[in-house]
Amino acid sequence: MTQRAAALLATLSLLACGATDRPSEGATGADSGSPRTAAPAGATRGAPGIGDPDFPLDGNGGYDVAHYALKIGYVPESKHLDGEATIRATATQSLSRFNLDLRGFEVSGVSVDGAAATFSREGDELSVTPARPLARGAAFAVKVTYSGVPQPVRGSSNLGSYGFIPTGDGAFVACEPNGARTWFPANDHPADKATFDFEITVPAGVTVLANGELVSREPAAGGGTTFSWRESHPMVTYLATATMGEFQLREGRTPGGIRNLAAVDPRFAGELGDLYTRSGQITDHWVTVFGPYPFSSTGGVVDDFSAGYALENQTKPMYGGFRPDQSIIAHELAHQWFGNSLSIERWEDLWLNEGFATYAEWLWTEHTGGDTADERFRAGHDRPAGDPIWSYPPGDARPDDLFNESVYLRGAMTLHALREKIGDDTFFRLLKTWTAEHEHGSVTTEEFTALAERLSGKQLDSLFDAWLFQPRRPAA
Ligand SMILES: [Zn+2]
């Protein structure tokens, strides 16, 4: 994620204070207290949240998703979406009942392993009671049929609008932090990664760009076109996209041989060549710095929706209504390693995504002959003691101000301070070891600091504590 302007960030931070899209504690609290009479001995309810204290109702407990198969029909003119989601999962406890996250829509049916299930809604929680309880360790498939006009999240988490956002010619779909639920039922938290199949039917002339690779593009039975995309590497829900509309495409391979797809709204037709070439060059360069590319393709999409931000959607970074410069492309493509392949288990560790992607911007600028990373670090450190980044410890990202500048800038400065302490050889070996040891996995700050200590043989507690966890400016 990259914000385009500091002023926008400040404005949105103010908006975020009162706004929340989650149901009240009362509503869900009462629900979770209902008796377990229907369940045989041992089967219990899955928790309504996955266990992230900062986002208590995001994700869900009691199961682990392996795969989402999403069949969606969307008509831009009416903004009507018809969905059928089949979610394959494994029960991690015996389950009498479990939840999915879904915002808005009319749910017309839910089944578990082919048998009709009963369900209820409360805020963004869809509660499912299978006909028979699920045993711990059981693999199961839940199918949800739903329809309606998607309701994106507006003005929350200092981000403006996110989720499935209808546009004049289609939709702009960028879901960080918890907007996947605006277009499909999900275990909507980055701690649960899964593979995805998308089968999306749209009117003739509309192009659908989802994650991974295009499997087929066929005329649909009732008219229009069905696009089938497959993301066969694990992905967090907020990185799923099905951005659609009128697009010009350029496809091929990077000089290093990685599949590359650039797409632009016709309003940005002049950017297509640059987006394609830059995305390829930068991806290839990051392979030399961060290690093997973790996915099947790279590229980027420029839509004409003025989101005011870019999001690193897996394999398809999305730029919302502006011409991306090299720095933003470098940032979003670095996220393919930091945030996408290696995903955070808790939102408080967001600096593991944004600090790394911001540091990547500095590395790219230095690589192309601009300011050095050290100059960028000094400029940041020269900010006065009263600057807001010093009172916001980036190692503990706050739910009401998740995308604070400190998480980005002070996060990147943390990495530079570490690099100075352990030296270039160890630092760059650390980056590659980090991405290799946790490829397609989930990570925490503690795991990163432990690896840094292991590879450097140095005690680094005071460095990380000063840079990540203290509400004041560290000594340089
Ligand atoms: Zn970012």
CSV table of C-alpha atoms and ligand atoms in Angstrom, one decimal:
chain,number,residue,atom,x,y,z
A,1,MET,CA,0.0,0.0,0.0
A,2,THR,CA,1.2,3.5,-0.8
A,3,GLN,CA,-0.5,6.7,-0.1
A,4,ARG,CA,0.0,9.3,-2.8
A,5,ALA,CA,0.3,12.4,-0.6
A,6,ALA,CA,1.1,13.3,3.0
A,7,ALA,CA,-1.8,15.8,3.0
A,8,LEU,CA,-4.3,13.1,2.0
A,9,LEU,CA,-3.0,10.9,4.7
A,10,ALA,CA,-3.5,13.5,7.4
A,11,THR,CA,-7.1,14.2,6.2
A,12,LEU,CA,-7.9,10.5,6.1
A,13,SER,CA,-6.5,10.0,9.6
A,14,LEU,CA,-9.0,12.4,10.9
A,15,LEU,CA,-11.8,10.7,9.2
A,16,ALA,CA,-10.8,7.4,10.6
A,17,CYS,CA,-11.3,8.3,14.2
A,18,GLY,CA,-15.0,7.6,14.5
A,19,ALA,CA,-15.5,5.3,11.5
A,20,THR,CA,-15.7,1.6,11.9
A,21,ASP,CA,-17.3,-1.0,9.7
A,22,ARG,CA,-17.5,-3.7,12.4
A,23,PRO,CA,-20.6,-4.6,14.3
A,24,SER,CA,-20.8,-3.5,17.9
A,25,GLU,CA,-19.4,-5.7,20.6
A,26,GLY,CA,-22.9,-6.1,22.1
A,27,ALA,CA,-24.4,-7.6,19.0
A,28,THR,CA,-21.7,-10.3,18.6
A,29,GLY,CA,-21.2,-10.8,22.3
A,30,ALA,CA,-24.8,-11.7,22.8
A,31,ASP,CA,-24.6,-14.0,19.8
A,32,SER,CA,-21.6,-15.9,20.9
A,33,GLY,CA,-23.2,-16.5,24.3
A,34,SER,CA,-26.0,-18.6,22.9
A,35,PRO,CA,-26.3,-22.1,24.3
A,36,ARG,CA,-24.7,-25.0,22.5
A,37,THR,CA,-27.7,-27.3,22.7
A,38,ALA,CA,-27.7,-28.5,19.1
A,39,ALA,CA,-24.1,-29.8,19.3
A,40,PRO,CA,-23.2,-33.3,20.3
A,41,ALA,CA,-20.7,-33.7,23.1
A,42,GLY,CA,-17.5,-31.9,22.3
A,43,ALA,CA,-18.5,-29.9,19.3
A,44,THR,CA,-18.2,-26.1,20.0
A,45,ARG,CA,-18.7,-22.9,18.2
A,46,GLY,CA,-15.8,-21.4,16.2
A,47,ALA,CA,-14.8,-17.9,17.5
A,48,PRO,CA,-16.2,-14.9,15.6
A,49,GLY,CA,-12.6,-13.6,15.2
A,50,ILE,CA,-9.3,-15.2,14.3
A,51,GLY,CA,-7.6,-13.9,17.4
A,52,ASP,CA,-6.0,-10.5,16.4
A,53,PRO,CA,-6.7,-8.3,19.5
A,54,ASP,CA,-6.6,-5.1,17.4
A,55,PHE,CA,-9.3,-6.4,15.0
A,56,PRO,CA,-11.3,-8.7,17.3
A,57,LEU,CA,-14.0,-9.7,14.7
A,58,ASP,CA,-11.7,-10.0,11.6
A,59,GLY,CA,-11.2,-13.5,10.4
A,60,ASN,CA,-12.8,-16.4,12.4
A,61,GLY,CA,-11.7,-19.2,14.6
A,62,GLY,CA,-12.0,-23.0,14.3
A,63,TYR,CA,-11.0,-23.6,10.8
A,64,ASP,CA,-8.2,-23.0,8.2
A,65,VAL,CA,-9.1,-22.2,4.6
A,66,ALA,CA,-7.2,-24.1,1.8
A,67,HIS,CA,-9.0,-22.7,-1.3
A,68,TYR,CA,-11.6,-20.2,-2.4
A,69,ALA,CA,-13.5,-21.0,-5.7
A,70,LEU,CA,-15.4,-17.8,-6.5
A,71,LYS,CA,-18.1,-17.8,-9.3
A,72,ILE,CA,-19.2,-14.2,-9.8
A,73,GLY,CA,-21.4,-12.4,-12.3
A,74,TYR,CA,-21.2,-8.6,-12.3
A,75,VAL,CA,-23.1,-6.0,-14.3
A,76,PRO,CA,-21.4,-2.6,-14.2
A,77,GLU,CA,-24.6,-0.7,-15.3
A,78,SER,CA,-26.7,-2.0,-12.4
A,79,LYS,CA,-23.8,-2.6,-10.0
A,80,HIS,CA,-25.4,-6.0,-9.3
A,81,LEU,CA,-23.3,-8.9,-8.2
A,82,ASP,CA,-24.3,-12.5,-8.2
A,83,GLY,CA,-21.9,-14.8,-6.2
A,84,GLU,CA,-21.4,-18.4,-5.4
A,85,ALA,CA,-18.4,-19.0,-3.2
A,86,THR,CA,-17.1,-22.5,-2.5
A,87,ILE,CA,-14.6,-22.5,0.3
A,88,ARG,CA,-12.6,-25.6,1.2
A,89,ALA,CA,-11.3,-25.7,4.7
A,90,THR,CA,-10.1,-27.9,7.5
A,91,ALA,CA,-11.7,-27.8,11.0
A,92,THR,CA,-9.1,-27.0,13.6
A,93,GLN,CA,-11.5,-27.9,16.4
A,94,SER,CA,-14.8,-29.8,16.5
A,95,LEU,CA,-17.3,-27.4,15.2
A,96,SER,CA,-21.0,-27.1,15.9
A,97,ARG,CA,-21.1,-23.8,14.1
A,98,PHE,CA,-18.6,-21.4,12.5
A,99,ASN,CA,-18.5,-17.9,11.0
A,100,LEU,CA,-17.5,-16.3,7.8
A,101,ASP,CA,-17.0,-12.5,7.2
A,102,LEU,CA,-19.4,-11.0,4.6
A,103,ARG,CA,-20.5,-7.4,4.3
A,104,GLY,CA,-23.9,-6.6,2.8
A,105,PHE,CA,-25.6,-8.8,0.1
A,106,GLU,CA,-28.6,-11.0,0.4
A,107,VAL,CA,-27.5,-14.6,1.2
A,108,SER,CA,-29.9,-17.1,-0.4
A,109,GLY,CA,-28.3,-20.4,0.6
A,110,VAL,CA,-25.5,-22.0,2.5
A,111,SER,CA,-24.5,-25.6,2.4
A,112,VAL,CA,-21.7,-27.7,4.0
A,113,ASP,CA,-20.5,-30.7,2.1
A,114,GLY,CA,-23.6,-30.6,-0.1
A,115,ALA,CA,-26.1,-30.5,2.8
A,116,ALA,CA,-28.2,-27.4,3.5
A,117,ALA,CA,-26.9,-25.5,6.5
A,118,THR,CA,-28.8,-22.9,8.6
A,119,PHE,CA,-27.2,-19.5,8.9
A,120,SER,CA,-27.7,-16.1,10.5
A,121,ARG,CA,-26.2,-12.6,10.0
A,122,GLU,CA,-25.0,-10.1,12.5
A,123,GLY,CA,-23.0,-7.1,11.2
A,124,ASP,CA,-20.3,-8.5,9.0
A,125,GLU,CA,-20.5,-12.0,10.6
A,126,LEU,CA,-22.2,-14.8,8.7
A,127,SER,CA,-22.8,-17.7,11.1
A,128,VAL,CA,-23.2,-21.1,9.7
A,129,THR,CA,-24.6,-24.2,11.4
A,130,PRO,CA,-23.9,-27.4,9.4
A,131,ALA,CA,-26.5,-30.1,9.4
A,132,ARG,CA,-24.0,-32.3,11.2
A,133,PRO,CA,-21.2,-31.0,13.4
A,134,LEU,CA,-17.7,-31.2,11.9
A,135,ALA,CA,-15.0,-33.2,13.6
A,136,ARG,CA,-11.7,-31.7,14.5
A,137,GLY,CA,-9.3,-32.3,11.5
A,138,ALA,CA,-12.2,-32.8,9.0
A,139,ALA,CA,-11.9,-31.3,5.6
A,140,PHE,CA,-15.1,-29.7,4.5
A,141,ALA,CA,-16.5,-27.4,1.8
A,142,VAL,CA,-18.9,-24.6,2.5
A,143,LYS,CA,-20.9,-23.0,-0.3
A,144,VAL,CA,-22.5,-19.6,0.0
A,145,THR,CA,-24.9,-18.2,-2.6
A,146,TYR,CA,-25.4,-14.4,-2.4
A,147,SER,CA,-26.3,-11.4,-4.5
A,148,GLY,CA,-26.7,-7.6,-4.3
A,149,VAL,CA,-24.9,-4.3,-4.8
A,150,PRO,CA,-21.4,-4.4,-3.2
A,151,GLN,CA,-20.9,-1.9,-0.3
A,152,PRO,CA,-17.3,-0.9,-0.2
A,153,VAL,CA,-15.8,0.4,3.1
A,154,ARG,CA,-15.7,4.2,3.1
A,155,GLY,CA,-13.5,6.4,5.2
A,156,SER,CA,-12.2,3.8,7.6
A,157,SER,CA,-8.7,2.9,8.8
A,158,ASN,CA,-7.4,6.2,7.3
A,159,LEU,CA,-7.6,4.8,3.8
A,160,GLY,CA,-10.6,6.4,2.1
A,161,SER,CA,-12.6,3.8,0.2
A,162,TYR,CA,-11.5,0.2,-0.2
A,163,GLY,CA,-13.0,-3.2,-1.1
A,164,PHE,CA,-15.1,-3.8,-4.3
A,165,ILE,CA,-15.6,-0.3,-5.6
A,166,PRO,CA,-18.0,0.0,-8.5
A,167,THR,CA,-16.7,2.3,-11.3
A,168,GLY,CA,-18.3,3.6,-14.5
A,169,ASP,CA,-17.0,0.8,-16.6
A,170,GLY,CA,-16.5,-2.0,-14.0
A,171,ALA,CA,-15.0,-2.1,-10.6
A,172,PHE,CA,-11.7,-1.2,-8.8
A,173,VAL,CA,-11.0,-4.0,-6.3
A,174,ALA,CA,-8.4,-3.2,-3.6
A,175,CYS,CA,-9.2,-4.7,-0.1
A,176,GLU,CA,-6.5,-3.9,2.5
A,177,PRO,CA,-7.0,-4.3,5.3
A,178,ASN,CA,-10.4,-6.1,5.5
A,179,GLY,CA,-12.4,-5.5,2.4
A,180,ALA,CA,-12.4,-8.9,0.8
A,181,ARG,CA,-15.8,-9.4,2.6
A,182,THR,CA,-17.2,-6.7,0.4
A,183,TRP,CA,-17.3,-9.2,-2.5
A,184,PHE,CA,-17.0,-12.7,-1.2
A,185,PRO,CA,-17.5,-14.5,2.1
A,186,ALA,CA,-14.1,-15.0,3.7
A,187,ASN,CA,-11.9,-15.8,6.6
A,188,ASP,CA,-11.0,-12.1,6.2
A,189,HIS,CA,-7.6,-11.7,8.0
A,190,PRO,CA,-4.1,-12.1,6.7
A,191,ALA,CA,-3.3,-15.0,9.2
A,192,ASP,CA,-5.3,-17.4,6.9
A,193,LYS,CA,-3.8,-17.8,3.4
A,194,ALA,CA,-5.4,-19.9,0.7
A,195,THR,CA,-5.3,-20.5,-3.1
A,196,PHE,CA,-8.0,-19.0,-5.3
A,197,ASP,CA,-10.0,-19.8,-8.5
A,198,PHE,CA,-12.0,-16.9,-10.0
A,199,GLU,CA,-14.7,-17.5,-12.6
A,200,ILE,CA,-16.1,-14.1,-13.4
A,201,THR,CA,-18.8,-13.3,-15.9
A,202,VAL,CA,-19.1,-9.7,-17.2
A,203,PRO,CA,-20.9,-8.0,-20.2
A,204,ALA,CA,-19.1,-8.0,-23.6
A,205,GLY,CA,-16.3,-5.5,-23.8
A,206,VAL,CA,-15.4,-5.7,-20.1
A,207,THR,CA,-12.0,-7.2,-19.1
A,208,VAL,CA,-11.5,-8.9,-15.8
A,209,LEU,CA,-8.1,-8.8,-14.1
A,210,ALA,CA,-7.7,-11.2,-11.2
A,211,ASN,CA,-4.7,-12.6,-9.4
A,212,GLY,CA,-2.4,-15.2,-10.9
A,213,GLU,CA,-2.8,-16.5,-14.4
A,214,LEU,CA,-5.7,-16.4,-16.9
A,215,VAL,CA,-6.9,-20.0,-17.4
A,216,SER,CA,-9.6,-19.3,-20.0
A,217,ARG,CA,-11.7,-16.6,-21.5
A,218,GLU,CA,-15.0,-17.9,-23.0
A,219,PRO,CA,-18.3,-16.6,-24.2
A,220,ALA,CA,-20.8,-17.0,-21.4
A,221,ALA,CA,-24.0,-18.9,-21.9
A,222,GLY,CA,-26.3,-16.0,-21.3
A,223,GLY,CA,-24.1,-13.5,-23.2
A,224,GLY,CA,-21.0,-11.7,-22.1
A,225,THR,CA,-17.6,-13.2,-21.3
A,226,THR,CA,-16.4,-15.5,-18.5
A,227,PHE,CA,-12.8,-14.9,-17.3
A,228,SER,CA,-11.2,-17.7,-15.3
A,229,TRP,CA,-8.2,-16.8,-13.3
A,230,ARG,CA,-6.2,-19.0,-10.9
A,231,GLU,CA,-3.8,-18.0,-8.1
A,232,SER,CA,-2.1,-21.2,-7.2
A,233,HIS,CA,0.2,-19.7,-4.6
A,234,PRO,CA,-1.2,-19.1,-1.1
A,235,MET,CA,-2.7,-15.6,-0.8
A,236,VAL,CA,-4.2,-13.4,2.0
A,237,THR,CA,-7.8,-12.3,1.4
A,238,TYR,CA,-7.0,-8.6,1.2
A,239,LEU,CA,-4.7,-9.2,-1.9
A,240,ALA,CA,-7.5,-10.8,-3.9
A,241,THR,CA,-8.7,-8.7,-6.8
A,242,ALA,CA,-11.0,-8.8,-9.8
A,243,THR,CA,-10.6,-5.3,-11.1
A,244,MET,CA,-12.7,-5.0,-14.2
A,245,GLY,CA,-13.5,-2.5,-16.9
A,246,GLU,CA,-12.1,-1.3,-20.2
A,247,PHE,CA,-8.4,-2.1,-20.4
A,248,GLN,CA,-5.5,-2.1,-22.8
A,249,LEU,CA,-3.0,-4.9,-22.1
A,250,ARG,CA,0.6,-5.7,-22.8
A,251,GLU,CA,1.9,-9.2,-22.1
A,252,GLY,CA,5.2,-10.9,-22.3
A,253,ARG,CA,8.2,-11.7,-20.1
A,254,THR,CA,10.6,-9.6,-18.1
A,255,PRO,CA,14.2,-9.7,-19.4
A,256,GLY,CA,14.8,-12.3,-16.6
A,257,GLY,CA,12.0,-14.5,-17.9
A,258,ILE,CA,9.2,-13.8,-15.5
A,259,ARG,CA,5.7,-13.5,-17.0
A,260,ASN,CA,4.7,-9.8,-17.1
A,261,LEU,CA,1.2,-8.3,-17.6
A,262,ALA,CA,0.6,-4.6,-17.7
A,263,ALA,CA,-3.0,-3.2,-18.1
A,264,VAL,CA,-4.2,0.4,-18.2
A,265,ASP,CA,-7.5,2.1,-18.5
A,266,PRO,CA,-7.6,3.9,-21.9
A,267,ARG,CA,-7.3,7.2,-20.1
A,268,PHE,CA,-3.7,6.1,-19.2
A,269,ALA,CA,-3.0,4.6,-22.6
A,270,GLY,CA,0.3,6.5,-22.8
A,271,GLU,CA,1.6,4.8,-19.7
A,272,LEU,CA,1.2,1.2,-20.9
A,273,GLY,CA,4.7,0.8,-22.3
A,274,ASP,CA,6.4,2.4,-19.3
A,275,LEU,CA,4.4,0.4,-16.8
A,276,TYR,CA,5.3,-2.8,-18.6
A,277,THR,CA,9.0,-2.1,-19.0
A,278,ARG,CA,9.5,-0.6,-15.5
A,279,SER,CA,7.6,-3.4,-13.7
A,280,GLY,CA,9.7,-5.9,-15.5
A,281,GLN,CA,13.1,-4.2,-14.8
A,282,ILE,CA,12.3,-3.7,-11.2
A,283,THR,CA,11.0,-7.2,-10.6
A,284,ASP,CA,14.2,-8.6,-12.1
A,285,HIS,CA,16.3,-6.3,-9.9
A,286,TRP,CA,14.4,-7.3,-6.7
A,287,VAL,CA,15.2,-11.0,-7.6
A,288,THR,CA,18.9,-10.1,-7.2
A,289,VAL,CA,18.3,-8.4,-3.9
A,290,PHE,CA,15.5,-10.3,-2.2
A,291,GLY,CA,15.7,-13.8,-3.8
A,292,PRO,CA,13.6,-15.8,-6.3
A,293,TYR,CA,10.3,-14.3,-7.4
A,294,PRO,CA,7.7,-16.0,-5.3
A,295,PHE,CA,4.8,-16.0,-7.8
A,296,SER,CA,4.0,-17.0,-11.4
A,297,SER,CA,3.8,-13.4,-12.9
A,298,THR,CA,4.4,-9.8,-12.2
A,299,GLY,CA,3.1,-6.5,-13.7
A,300,GLY,CA,0.6,-3.8,-12.8
A,301,VAL,CA,-2.7,-2.3,-13.4
A,302,VAL,CA,-3.6,1.4,-13.7
A,303,ASP,CA,-7.4,2.1,-13.4
A,304,ASP,CA,-9.1,5.4,-13.8
A,305,PHE,CA,-10.7,5.3,-10.3
A,306,SER,CA,-9.0,8.0,-8.2
A,307,ALA,CA,-8.3,5.9,-5.1
A,308,GLY,CA,-5.4,8.1,-4.2
A,309,TYR,CA,-3.4,5.0,-3.3
A,310,ALA,CA,-1.7,1.9,-4.8
A,311,LEU,CA,-2.2,-1.6,-3.5
A,312,GLU,CA,0.2,-4.5,-4.0
A,313,ASN,CA,-2.5,-7.1,-5.1
A,314,GLN,CA,-0.7,-10.4,-5.5
A,315,THR,CA,0.9,-10.6,-9.0
A,316,LYS,CA,-1.1,-7.4,-10.0
A,317,PRO,CA,-0.3,-4.2,-8.1
A,318,MET,CA,-3.1,-1.7,-8.6
A,319,TYR,CA,-2.6,2.0,-9.1
A,320,GLY,CA,-5.7,4.0,-8.5
A,321,GLY,CA,-6.2,6.8,-10.9
A,322,PHE,CA,-2.6,8.1,-11.4
A,323,ARG,CA,0.5,7.5,-13.3
A,324,PRO,CA,2.8,5.5,-11.1
A,325,ASP,CA,6.4,6.7,-10.8
A,326,GLN,CA,9.4,4.3,-10.4
A,327,SER,CA,9.4,4.7,-6.7
A,328,ILE,CA,5.8,3.5,-6.2
A,329,ILE,CA,6.3,0.6,-8.7
A,330,ALA,CA,9.5,-0.3,-6.7
A,331,HIS,CA,7.4,-0.2,-3.5
A,332,GLU,CA,4.5,-2.3,-4.7
A,333,LEU,CA,6.7,-4.9,-6.4
A,334,ALA,CA,8.9,-5.2,-3.2
A,335,HIS,CA,5.6,-6.1,-1.4
A,336,GLN,CA,5.4,-9.3,-3.6
A,337,TRP,CA,8.1,-10.6,-1.2
A,338,PHE,CA,7.3,-8.5,1.9
A,339,GLY,CA,3.6,-8.7,2.6
A,340,ASN,CA,2.4,-11.1,-0.1
A,341,SER,CA,4.8,-14.1,0.0
A,342,LEU,CA,5.6,-13.4,3.7
A,343,SER,CA,2.4,-12.2,5.3
A,344,ILE,CA,1.8,-10.8,8.7
A,345,GLU,CA,0.0,-12.8,11.3
A,346,ARG,CA,-1.2,-9.7,13.2
A,347,TRP,CA,-1.8,-6.2,12.0
A,348,GLU,CA,0.5,-4.6,14.7
A,349,ASP,CA,3.4,-6.0,12.7
A,350,LEU,CA,2.5,-4.1,9.5
A,351,TRP,CA,6.0,-2.5,9.5
A,352,LEU,CA,7.2,-5.9,8.2
A,353,ASN,CA,5.3,-5.0,5.0
A,354,GLU,CA,5.5,-1.2,4.8
A,355,GLY,CA,8.9,-0.6,6.4
A,356,PHE,CA,10.5,-3.1,3.9
A,357,ALA,CA,8.6,-1.7,0.9
A,358,THR,CA,9.6,1.8,1.8
A,359,TYR,CA,13.2,0.8,2.3
A,360,ALA,CA,13.0,-0.9,-1.2
A,361,GLU,CA,12.1,2.6,-2.6
A,362,TRP,CA,15.3,3.9,-1.2
A,363,LEU,CA,17.3,1.0,-2.5
A,364,TRP,CA,15.8,1.6,-6.0
A,365,THR,CA,16.5,5.3,-5.9
A,366,GLU,CA,20.1,4.6,-4.9
A,367,HIS,CA,20.4,1.9,-7.6
A,368,THR,CA,19.3,4.3,-10.3
A,369,GLY,CA,21.7,7.1,-9.3
A,370,GLY,CA,19.5,9.2,-7.0
A,371,ASP,CA,19.8,9.8,-3.3
A,372,THR,CA,21.5,7.0,-1.3
A,373,ALA,CA,19.6,5.0,1.3
A,374,ASP,CA,21.9,6.6,3.8
A,375,GLU,CA,20.9,10.1,2.7
A,376,ARG,CA,17.2,9.2,3.0
A,377,PHE,CA,17.8,7.8,6.5
A,378,ARG,CA,19.6,11.0,7.5
A,379,ALA,CA,16.9,13.2,6.2
A,380,GLY,CA,14.3,11.2,8.1
A,381,HIS,CA,16.4,11.3,11.3
A,382,ASP,CA,16.8,15.1,11.0
A,383,ARG,CA,13.1,15.5,11.5
A,384,PRO,CA,12.6,17.5,14.8
A,385,ALA,CA,12.0,15.7,18.0
A,386,GLY,CA,8.4,16.9,18.0
A,387,ASP,CA,7.6,15.2,14.6
A,388,PRO,CA,4.7,12.8,14.9
A,389,ILE,CA,6.7,9.8,13.6
A,390,TRP,CA,8.7,9.9,16.9
A,391,SER,CA,5.6,9.5,19.1
A,392,TYR,CA,4.2,6.6,17.1
A,393,PRO,CA,6.2,3.4,17.6
A,394,PRO,CA,6.1,1.6,14.2
A,395,GLY,CA,6.4,-1.8,15.7
A,396,ASP,CA,3.0,-1.5,17.3
A,397,ALA,CA,0.7,-0.3,14.4
A,398,ARG,CA,-2.5,1.0,15.8
A,399,PRO,CA,-5.9,-0.3,14.5
A,400,ASP,CA,-7.3,3.3,14.3
A,401,ASP,CA,-4.3,4.6,12.5
A,402,LEU,CA,-2.8,1.5,10.8
A,403,PHE,CA,-1.2,3.2,7.8
A,404,ASN,CA,0.5,6.0,9.8
A,405,GLU,CA,3.6,7.5,8.2
A,406,SER,CA,5.8,6.1,11.0
A,407,VAL,CA,5.0,2.5,10.0
A,408,TYR,CA,6.5,3.3,6.6
A,409,LEU,CA,9.3,5.8,7.2
A,410,ARG,CA,10.4,4.8,10.7
A,411,GLY,CA,10.0,1.2,9.6
A,412,ALA,CA,12.4,1.8,6.8
A,413,MET,CA,14.8,3.7,9.1
A,414,THR,CA,14.8,0.7,11.4
A,415,LEU,CA,16.1,-1.4,8.6
A,416,HIS,CA,18.8,1.1,7.8
A,417,ALA,CA,19.9,1.4,11.4
A,418,LEU,CA,20.1,-2.5,11.4
A,419,ARG,CA,22.1,-2.4,8.2
A,420,GLU,CA,24.6,0.0,9.7
A,421,LYS,CA,24.9,-2.2,12.9
A,422,ILE,CA,25.4,-5.6,11.2
A,423,GLY,CA,27.0,-4.5,7.9
A,424,ASP,CA,26.0,-4.8,4.3
A,425,ASP,CA,27.0,-8.5,3.8
A,426,THR,CA,25.0,-9.7,6.8
A,427,PHE,CA,22.1,-7.3,6.1
A,428,PHE,CA,21.5,-8.4,2.5
A,429,ARG,CA,22.0,-12.1,3.4
A,430,LEU,CA,19.4,-11.5,6.1
A,431,LEU,CA,16.9,-10.2,3.5
A,432,LYS,CA,17.3,-13.3,1.3
A,433,THR,CA,17.3,-15.7,4.2
A,434,TRP,CA,14.1,-14.1,5.6
A,435,THR,CA,12.3,-14.5,2.3
A,436,ALA,CA,13.5,-18.0,1.7
A,437,GLU,CA,12.8,-19.4,5.2
A,438,HIS,CA,9.2,-18.0,5.2
A,439,GLU,CA,8.3,-18.1,1.5
A,440,HIS,CA,4.4,-18.3,1.2
A,441,GLY,CA,4.2,-18.3,5.0
A,442,SER,CA,3.2,-16.1,7.9
A,443,VAL,CA,5.6,-14.0,10.0
A,444,THR,CA,6.0,-11.9,13.1
A,445,THR,CA,8.4,-9.2,14.2
A,446,GLU,CA,9.9,-11.6,16.8
A,447,GLU,CA,10.8,-14.0,14.1
A,448,PHE,CA,12.6,-11.3,12.1
A,449,THR,CA,14.6,-9.9,15.1
A,450,ALA,CA,15.5,-13.5,16.1
A,451,LEU,CA,16.8,-14.2,12.6
A,452,ALA,CA,18.8,-10.9,12.5
A,453,GLU,CA,20.4,-11.9,15.8
A,454,ARG,CA,21.2,-15.4,14.6
A,455,LEU,CA,22.8,-14.3,11.3
A,456,SER,CA,24.7,-11.4,12.8
A,457,GLY,CA,25.7,-13.0,16.1
A,458,LYS,CA,24.9,-9.7,17.7
A,459,GLN,CA,22.5,-8.8,20.5
A,460,LEU,CA,20.0,-6.4,18.9
A,461,ASP,CA,17.3,-5.9,21.5
A,462,SER,CA,18.2,-2.3,22.3
A,463,LEU,CA,18.3,-1.4,18.6
A,464,PHE,CA,14.9,-2.9,17.8
A,465,ASP,CA,13.4,-1.6,21.0
A,466,ALA,CA,14.5,2.0,20.3
A,467,TRP,CA,13.4,2.0,16.7
A,468,LEU,CA,10.2,0.0,16.8
A,469,PHE,CA,8.8,0.3,20.3
A,470,GLN,CA,9.7,3.6,22.0
A,471,PRO,CA,7.7,6.8,21.6
A,472,ARG,CA,10.7,9.0,21.0
A,473,ARG,CA,13.4,9.7,18.5
A,474,PRO,CA,16.2,7.1,18.7
A,475,ALA,CA,19.9,8.2,18.7
A,476,ALA,CA,21.4,7.9,15.2
B,1,ZN,ZN,3.0,-0.5,0.8
